[in-house]
Short mmCIF file of C-alpha atoms in Angstrom, two decimals:
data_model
loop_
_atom_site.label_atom_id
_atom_site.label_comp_id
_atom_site.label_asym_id
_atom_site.label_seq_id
_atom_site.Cartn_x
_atom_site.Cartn_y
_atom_site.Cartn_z
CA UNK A 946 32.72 83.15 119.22
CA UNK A 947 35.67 83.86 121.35
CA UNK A 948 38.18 86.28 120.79
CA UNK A 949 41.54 86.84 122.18
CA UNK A 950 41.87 90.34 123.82
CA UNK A 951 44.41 92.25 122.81
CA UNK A 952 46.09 95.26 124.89
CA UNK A 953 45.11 98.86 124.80
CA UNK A 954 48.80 99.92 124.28
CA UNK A 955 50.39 98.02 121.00
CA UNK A 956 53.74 99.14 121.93
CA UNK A 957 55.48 98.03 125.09
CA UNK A 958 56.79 100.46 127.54
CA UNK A 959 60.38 101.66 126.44
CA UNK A 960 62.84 99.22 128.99
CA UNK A 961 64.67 101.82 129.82
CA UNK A 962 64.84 105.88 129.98
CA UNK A 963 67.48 108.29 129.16
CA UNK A 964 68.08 110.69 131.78
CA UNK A 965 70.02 113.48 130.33
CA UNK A 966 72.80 114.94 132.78
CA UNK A 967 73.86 118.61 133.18
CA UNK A 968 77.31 118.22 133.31
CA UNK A 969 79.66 118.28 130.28
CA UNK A 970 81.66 115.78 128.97
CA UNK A 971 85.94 116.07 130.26
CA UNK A 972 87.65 118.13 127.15
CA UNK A 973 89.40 116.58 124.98
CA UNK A 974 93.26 116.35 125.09
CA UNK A 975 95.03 117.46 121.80
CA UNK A 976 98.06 115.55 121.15
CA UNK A 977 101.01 117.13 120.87
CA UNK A 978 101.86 118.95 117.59
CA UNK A 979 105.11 117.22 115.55
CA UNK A 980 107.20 119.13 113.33
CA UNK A 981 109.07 117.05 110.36
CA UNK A 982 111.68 118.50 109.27
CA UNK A 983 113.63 117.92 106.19
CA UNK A 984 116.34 116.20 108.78
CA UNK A 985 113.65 113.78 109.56
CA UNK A 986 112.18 113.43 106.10
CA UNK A 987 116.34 112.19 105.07
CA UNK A 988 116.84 109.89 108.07
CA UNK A 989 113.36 107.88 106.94
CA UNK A 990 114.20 107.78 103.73
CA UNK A 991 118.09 106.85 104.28
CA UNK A 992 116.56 104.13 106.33
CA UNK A 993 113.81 102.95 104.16
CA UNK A 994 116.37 102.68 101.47
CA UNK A 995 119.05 100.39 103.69
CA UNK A 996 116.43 98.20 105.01
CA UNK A 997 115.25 97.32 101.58
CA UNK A 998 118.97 96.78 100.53
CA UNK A 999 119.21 94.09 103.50
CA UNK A 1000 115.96 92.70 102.49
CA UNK A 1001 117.05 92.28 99.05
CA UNK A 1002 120.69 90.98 100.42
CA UNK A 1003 118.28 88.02 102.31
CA UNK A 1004 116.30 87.20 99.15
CA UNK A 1005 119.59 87.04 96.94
CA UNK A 1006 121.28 84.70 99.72
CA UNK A 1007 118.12 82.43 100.30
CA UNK A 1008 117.75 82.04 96.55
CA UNK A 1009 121.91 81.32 96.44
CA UNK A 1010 121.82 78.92 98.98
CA UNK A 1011 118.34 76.62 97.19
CA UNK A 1012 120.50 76.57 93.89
CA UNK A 1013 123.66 75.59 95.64
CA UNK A 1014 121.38 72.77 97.59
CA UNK A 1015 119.85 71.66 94.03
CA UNK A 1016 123.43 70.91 92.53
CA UNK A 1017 124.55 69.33 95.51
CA UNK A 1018 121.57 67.00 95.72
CA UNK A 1019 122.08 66.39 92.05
CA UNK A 1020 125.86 65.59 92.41
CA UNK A 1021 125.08 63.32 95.81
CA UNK A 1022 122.74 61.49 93.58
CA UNK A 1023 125.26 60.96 90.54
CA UNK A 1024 127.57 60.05 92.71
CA UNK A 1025 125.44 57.30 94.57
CA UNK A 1026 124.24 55.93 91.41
CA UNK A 1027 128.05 54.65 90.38
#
């Protein structure tokens, strides 16, 4: 009967090889320290707190101006109907 021959080696050669290097890797640069103050800590909450009120201001005007647009559709369409 025939049988298939099989290598001695299961495992194939590795494709490639690490070759480890002497030199070191470049350091590392540190960034540069920050210091918050309580200054700084005030100015982002002063203006978190403004940018919010703006936000706000938008939503309150955009909501204003469907309403106004919903009775003035409604009064166009009374007054077409007569």
């Amino acid at each position: 009967m025939f049988l298939p021959k099989y290598p001695d080696s299961p495992t194939p050669p590795p494709a490639h090889t690490h070759i480890p290097t002497d030199t070191a890797a470049p350091p590392r640069r540190s960034l540069p320290s920050v210091s918050i103050d309580q200054k700084t800590v005030v100015a982002l909450v002063v203006g978190g707190v403004v940018l919010t009120a703006l936000l706000a201001a938008v939503a309150v005007t955009a909501i204003s101006v469907a309403v106004a647009a919903v009775v003035l559709r409604s009064m166009l369409r009374d007054h077409h109907r007569r």
